[in-house]
């Protein structure tokens, strides 16, 4: 049943801490590098988090893994959202966090009056990264559901998530944003939306991004107003913020249209031949989290 709720997120919901802590031992984290030949061999690095038992079942062709795509904020590394990735992984998802920005990319130039204050090129680049990474992951782990994605993102990554959902609504099952500021919510009720909002005077949401409460109620949009700062919503944030977000996110996943169910499949599709140049390469260690502000 669709429902829209605006609530104040309490820091007292710490009961989930033990659950996620106990689950970490069973979650495998790996960083993989893909190279997009259509864009000059652009590096698209991803961090994968998946429960070992569910991964083994998928590799045996017994189940199909639901997929969550995580998108980082501006100037923040893709490795800085493990506290969110672990929630999805604990529920049987394959969480795929994508690095969108490279040091060689031109600087972002914001301009009032331009679409999304001049951020459209970066958002579209993020969408291209997602589409490429999804196709590469489809080869690497074919027994996952890439046709019904859960899009997740913080700040700029939340805008990328919402923009992707606008462009490809039939490929999206749910959207979760952590204080996205620019791209308006999809309000056609095609999928459920959960959005955490900060209480931060330095980061203001643009007018028209968040629908009014009546539309939220009608279209299944849950808006969670918190007392946290914008940059609390990543791994470097305080434990109380991360634990509260984890608890609410876990409840959302548990309640939203059986999305946590892992459906069986009949056969396992073999890995596709990547050709003479391997499109991916495992990496032993992930990058050290940065502490720059995200916008």
Short mmCIF file of C-alpha atoms in Angstrom, two decimals:
data_model
loop_
_atom_site.label_atom_id
_atom_site.label_comp_id
_atom_site.label_asym_id
_atom_site.label_seq_id
_atom_site.Cartn_x
_atom_site.Cartn_y
_atom_site.Cartn_z
CA UNK A 1 0.00 0.00 0.00
CA UNK A 2 1.38 3.40 -0.94
CA UNK A 3 1.99 5.80 1.88
CA UNK A 4 3.80 9.08 2.41
CA UNK A 5 5.19 9.99 5.79
CA UNK A 6 7.04 13.04 7.06
CA UNK A 7 8.75 12.24 10.35
CA UNK A 8 11.50 13.46 12.63
CA UNK A 9 14.19 10.79 12.72
CA UNK A 10 15.03 9.98 16.32
CA UNK A 11 18.58 9.15 17.36
CA UNK A 12 17.16 6.64 19.80
CA UNK A 13 16.63 3.94 17.17
CA UNK A 14 19.94 2.24 17.93
CA UNK A 15 18.57 -1.28 18.28
CA UNK A 16 19.67 -2.02 14.74
CA UNK A 17 23.35 -1.45 15.58
CA UNK A 18 23.85 -4.98 16.84
CA UNK A 19 22.12 -6.43 13.78
CA UNK A 20 24.35 -4.65 11.29
CA UNK A 21 27.49 -5.20 13.34
CA UNK A 22 26.79 -8.92 13.55
CA UNK A 23 26.07 -9.06 9.84
CA UNK A 24 29.36 -7.48 8.74
CA UNK A 25 31.33 -10.70 9.07
CA UNK A 26 29.17 -12.24 6.35
CA UNK A 27 29.48 -9.34 3.89
CA UNK A 28 32.18 -9.39 1.24
CA UNK A 29 33.57 -6.07 -0.03
CA UNK A 30 35.49 -5.83 -3.30
CA UNK A 31 36.56 -2.97 -5.55
CA UNK A 32 36.50 -3.57 -9.31
CA UNK A 33 37.78 -1.40 -12.18
CA UNK A 34 35.94 -1.21 -15.50
CA UNK A 35 37.10 0.69 -18.59
CA UNK A 36 34.59 2.24 -20.98
CA UNK A 37 36.03 2.00 -24.51
CA UNK A 38 33.22 4.19 -25.89
CA UNK A 39 34.49 7.09 -23.74
CA UNK A 40 38.23 6.83 -24.32
CA UNK A 41 38.71 3.90 -21.92
CA UNK A 42 37.30 5.97 -19.07
CA UNK A 43 37.86 4.32 -15.69
CA UNK A 44 34.63 3.47 -13.87
CA UNK A 45 35.52 2.04 -10.49
CA UNK A 46 32.92 0.28 -8.35
CA UNK A 47 32.80 -1.06 -4.80
CA UNK A 48 30.68 -4.20 -4.42
CA UNK A 49 29.18 -5.34 -1.11
CA UNK A 50 27.32 -8.65 -0.98
CA UNK A 51 26.51 -11.31 1.58
CA UNK A 52 28.75 -14.31 1.00
CA UNK A 53 25.96 -16.86 1.37
CA UNK A 54 23.68 -15.04 -1.07
CA UNK A 55 26.53 -14.62 -3.53
CA UNK A 56 27.23 -18.34 -3.42
CA UNK A 57 23.56 -19.12 -4.02
CA UNK A 58 23.50 -16.73 -6.98
CA UNK A 59 26.66 -18.25 -8.45
CA UNK A 60 25.01 -21.67 -8.16
CA UNK A 61 22.03 -20.37 -10.12
CA UNK A 62 19.67 -20.80 -7.14
CA UNK A 63 18.62 -17.16 -6.68
CA UNK A 64 18.73 -13.77 -8.35
CA UNK A 65 20.25 -10.94 -6.31
CA UNK A 66 18.38 -7.64 -6.09
CA UNK A 67 20.70 -4.76 -6.98
CA UNK A 68 21.23 -1.39 -5.29
CA UNK A 69 23.27 1.28 -7.09
CA UNK A 70 24.96 3.76 -4.72
CA UNK A 71 26.04 7.21 -5.91
CA UNK A 72 28.40 9.47 -3.96
CA UNK A 73 28.23 13.20 -3.29
CA UNK A 74 30.32 15.83 -5.03
CA UNK A 75 34.04 15.58 -4.07
CA UNK A 76 33.31 12.47 -1.96
CA UNK A 77 34.74 9.03 -2.76
CA UNK A 78 32.54 6.10 -3.73
CA UNK A 79 34.00 4.15 -0.79
CA UNK A 80 32.48 6.49 1.82
CA UNK A 81 29.04 4.88 2.06
CA UNK A 82 29.76 1.43 3.46
CA UNK A 83 27.28 2.01 6.29
CA UNK A 84 24.53 2.22 3.67
CA UNK A 85 25.91 -0.56 1.48
CA UNK A 86 25.97 -2.89 4.48
CA UNK A 87 22.23 -2.42 5.07
CA UNK A 88 21.47 -3.52 1.52
CA UNK A 89 23.98 -6.36 1.63
CA UNK A 90 22.60 -7.63 4.94
CA UNK A 91 19.16 -7.85 3.33
CA UNK A 92 20.49 -9.92 0.44
CA UNK A 93 21.15 -7.19 -2.10
CA UNK A 94 24.26 -6.75 -4.18
CA UNK A 95 25.24 -3.14 -3.44
CA UNK A 96 27.28 -1.48 -6.20
CA UNK A 97 28.83 1.90 -5.38
CA UNK A 98 30.16 3.79 -8.41
CA UNK A 99 32.96 6.36 -8.62
CA UNK A 100 31.63 9.10 -10.89
CA UNK A 101 34.35 11.75 -10.81
CA UNK A 102 37.95 11.47 -11.99
CA UNK A 103 40.85 13.86 -11.34
CA UNK A 104 41.02 14.46 -15.11
CA UNK A 105 37.39 15.63 -15.32
CA UNK A 106 36.86 19.36 -15.89
CA UNK A 107 35.77 21.30 -12.80
CA UNK A 108 32.08 21.74 -12.20
CA UNK A 109 30.89 25.26 -12.93
CA UNK A 110 27.65 26.19 -11.22
CA UNK A 111 25.42 28.87 -12.69
CA UNK A 112 22.07 30.06 -11.43
CA UNK A 113 19.42 29.75 -14.11
CA UNK A 114 20.99 26.71 -15.77
CA UNK A 115 19.32 23.29 -15.31
CA UNK A 116 20.12 22.10 -11.78
CA UNK A 117 22.32 25.16 -11.31
CA UNK A 118 24.66 24.08 -14.11
CA UNK A 119 25.17 20.54 -12.83
CA UNK A 120 23.38 18.76 -15.67
CA UNK A 121 26.59 17.65 -17.48
CA UNK A 122 27.89 15.99 -14.30
CA UNK A 123 24.51 14.37 -13.65
CA UNK A 124 24.36 13.01 -17.20
CA UNK A 125 27.91 11.71 -16.88
CA UNK A 126 26.80 9.90 -13.73
CA UNK A 127 23.90 8.32 -15.60
CA UNK A 128 26.30 7.13 -18.31
CA UNK A 129 28.56 5.65 -15.63
CA UNK A 130 25.62 3.79 -14.11
CA UNK A 131 24.48 2.32 -17.41
CA UNK A 132 28.01 1.19 -18.26
CA UNK A 133 28.71 -0.26 -14.81
CA UNK A 134 25.41 -2.14 -14.80
CA UNK A 135 26.22 -3.80 -18.11
CA UNK A 136 29.68 -4.78 -16.89
CA UNK A 137 28.28 -6.18 -13.64
CA UNK A 138 25.74 -8.13 -15.68
CA UNK A 139 28.69 -10.00 -17.20
CA UNK A 140 30.54 -10.37 -13.91
CA UNK A 141 27.51 -11.58 -11.91
CA UNK A 142 24.71 -12.56 -14.32
CA UNK A 143 22.37 -13.87 -11.62
CA UNK A 144 21.30 -10.47 -10.36
CA UNK A 145 18.24 -8.39 -11.19
CA UNK A 146 19.58 -5.45 -13.20
CA UNK A 147 16.14 -4.68 -14.65
CA UNK A 148 14.64 -3.46 -11.35
CA UNK A 149 17.31 -1.35 -9.67
CA UNK A 150 17.19 0.41 -6.33
CA UNK A 151 18.85 3.80 -6.83
CA UNK A 152 20.61 5.34 -3.83
CA UNK A 153 22.57 8.54 -3.50
CA UNK A 154 23.84 11.28 -1.20
CA UNK A 155 23.65 14.93 -2.20
CA UNK A 156 24.81 15.11 -5.84
CA UNK A 157 24.55 11.31 -5.92
CA UNK A 158 20.93 11.61 -4.85
CA UNK A 159 20.32 13.99 -7.75
CA UNK A 160 21.97 11.49 -10.12
CA UNK A 161 19.74 8.75 -8.68
CA UNK A 162 16.56 10.76 -9.13
CA UNK A 163 17.55 11.88 -12.65
CA UNK A 164 18.27 8.27 -13.63
CA UNK A 165 14.86 7.26 -12.28
CA UNK A 166 13.22 10.00 -14.35
CA UNK A 167 14.98 8.81 -17.49
CA UNK A 168 14.53 5.06 -16.94
CA UNK A 169 11.48 4.59 -14.69
CA UNK A 170 10.83 1.05 -15.91
CA UNK A 171 14.30 0.00 -14.71
CA UNK A 172 13.83 1.32 -11.16
CA UNK A 173 12.13 -0.34 -8.20
CA UNK A 174 12.93 2.14 -5.43
CA UNK A 175 14.84 5.40 -4.88
CA UNK A 176 16.62 6.37 -1.64
CA UNK A 177 18.21 9.80 -1.34
CA UNK A 178 20.30 11.36 1.39
CA UNK A 179 19.70 15.10 1.17
CA UNK A 180 19.63 15.58 -2.62
CA UNK A 181 19.22 19.29 -3.32
CA UNK A 182 18.61 19.90 -7.05
CA UNK A 183 16.61 17.32 -9.00
CA UNK A 184 12.88 17.23 -8.15
CA UNK A 185 11.36 13.98 -6.95
CA UNK A 186 9.55 11.72 -9.40
CA UNK A 187 5.87 12.10 -8.49
CA UNK A 188 4.14 9.67 -10.83
CA UNK A 189 4.05 6.94 -8.20
CA UNK A 190 6.02 4.50 -10.36
CA UNK A 191 8.19 3.44 -7.43
CA UNK A 192 8.58 4.09 -3.73
CA UNK A 193 10.88 6.89 -2.59
CA UNK A 194 12.62 7.36 0.76
CA UNK A 195 14.48 10.62 1.36
CA UNK A 196 16.48 11.68 4.41
CA UNK A 197 16.71 15.46 4.89
CA UNK A 198 19.35 17.34 6.87
CA UNK A 199 18.99 20.33 9.15
CA UNK A 200 21.94 22.26 7.80
CA UNK A 201 21.94 26.03 7.09
CA UNK A 202 24.80 25.64 4.57
CA UNK A 203 22.92 23.25 2.30
CA UNK A 204 19.53 24.44 1.12
CA UNK A 205 17.19 22.33 -0.98
CA UNK A 206 16.10 24.07 -4.18
CA UNK A 207 12.42 25.06 -4.42
CA UNK A 208 10.26 22.37 -6.00
CA UNK A 209 12.55 19.44 -5.21
CA UNK A 210 10.44 17.97 -2.39
CA UNK A 211 6.71 17.57 -3.11
CA UNK A 212 4.12 18.72 -0.60
CA UNK A 213 2.78 16.29 1.99
CA UNK A 214 -0.41 15.57 0.03
CA UNK A 215 1.55 14.42 -3.04
CA UNK A 216 3.91 12.41 -0.85
CA UNK A 217 0.97 10.62 0.75
CA UNK A 218 -0.59 9.86 -2.61
CA UNK A 219 2.56 8.74 -4.43
CA UNK A 220 4.30 6.65 -1.78
CA UNK A 221 7.06 9.13 -0.92
CA UNK A 222 8.53 9.00 2.59
CA UNK A 223 10.38 12.14 3.71
CA UNK A 224 12.44 11.81 6.88
CA UNK A 225 13.41 15.13 8.48
CA UNK A 226 16.49 14.73 10.68
CA UNK A 227 18.58 16.94 12.96
CA UNK A 228 21.77 15.82 11.21
CA UNK A 229 24.14 17.91 9.12
CA UNK A 230 24.39 17.35 5.37
CA UNK A 231 27.82 15.74 5.64
CA UNK A 232 26.82 13.50 8.54
CA UNK A 233 25.22 11.18 5.98
CA UNK A 234 28.34 9.24 5.02
CA UNK A 235 30.92 7.03 6.70
CA UNK A 236 32.73 9.97 8.31
CA UNK A 237 29.51 11.10 10.02
CA UNK A 238 28.69 10.50 13.70
CA UNK A 239 27.64 7.01 14.73
CA UNK A 240 24.23 8.18 15.95
CA UNK A 241 23.41 9.58 12.51
CA UNK A 242 24.55 6.46 10.68
CA UNK A 243 22.77 4.10 13.08
CA UNK A 244 19.51 6.03 12.80
CA UNK A 245 19.66 6.11 9.00
CA UNK A 246 20.46 2.38 8.94
CA UNK A 247 17.45 1.56 11.12
CA UNK A 248 15.00 3.62 9.06
CA UNK A 249 16.42 2.34 5.77
CA UNK A 250 16.17 -1.26 6.95
CA UNK A 251 12.53 -0.75 7.92
CA UNK A 252 11.80 0.84 4.53
CA UNK A 253 13.33 -2.13 2.72
CA UNK A 254 11.43 -4.59 4.90
CA UNK A 255 8.11 -2.81 4.29
CA UNK A 256 8.39 -1.94 0.61
CA UNK A 257 6.55 -4.36 -1.64
CA UNK A 258 8.55 -7.50 -0.82
CA UNK A 259 11.67 -5.95 -2.33
CA UNK A 260 13.85 -7.88 0.07
CA UNK A 261 12.67 -11.20 -1.38
CA UNK A 262 15.26 -12.98 -3.51
CA UNK A 263 13.54 -14.79 -6.31
CA UNK A 264 14.71 -18.17 -7.67
CA UNK A 265 15.81 -18.53 -11.27
CA UNK A 266 15.81 -21.59 -13.50
CA UNK A 267 19.33 -21.54 -14.86
CA UNK A 268 22.60 -19.71 -14.50
CA UNK A 269 23.72 -17.60 -17.43
CA UNK A 270 27.43 -18.08 -18.26
CA UNK A 271 29.87 -15.18 -18.16
CA UNK A 272 30.17 -13.38 -21.46
CA UNK A 273 33.49 -13.31 -23.27
CA UNK A 274 35.01 -9.85 -22.60
CA UNK A 275 37.16 -9.99 -25.74
CA UNK A 276 40.90 -9.39 -26.01
CA UNK A 277 40.96 -6.58 -23.40
CA UNK A 278 39.44 -7.38 -20.00
CA UNK A 279 36.80 -4.74 -19.10
CA UNK A 280 37.38 -5.13 -15.37
CA UNK A 281 40.16 -5.75 -12.90
CA UNK A 282 39.82 -6.53 -9.15
CA UNK A 283 41.54 -4.15 -6.77
CA UNK A 284 42.94 -5.22 -3.43
CA UNK A 285 42.22 -2.08 -1.41
CA UNK A 286 39.78 0.79 -1.67
CA UNK A 287 40.72 4.44 -1.47
CA UNK A 288 40.98 6.35 1.79
CA UNK A 289 37.79 8.36 2.43
CA UNK A 290 38.10 12.07 1.72
CA UNK A 291 36.77 14.73 4.05
CA UNK A 292 35.86 17.45 1.57
CA UNK A 293 32.44 19.04 1.70
CA UNK A 294 29.78 17.75 -0.68
CA UNK A 295 27.30 20.06 -2.40
#
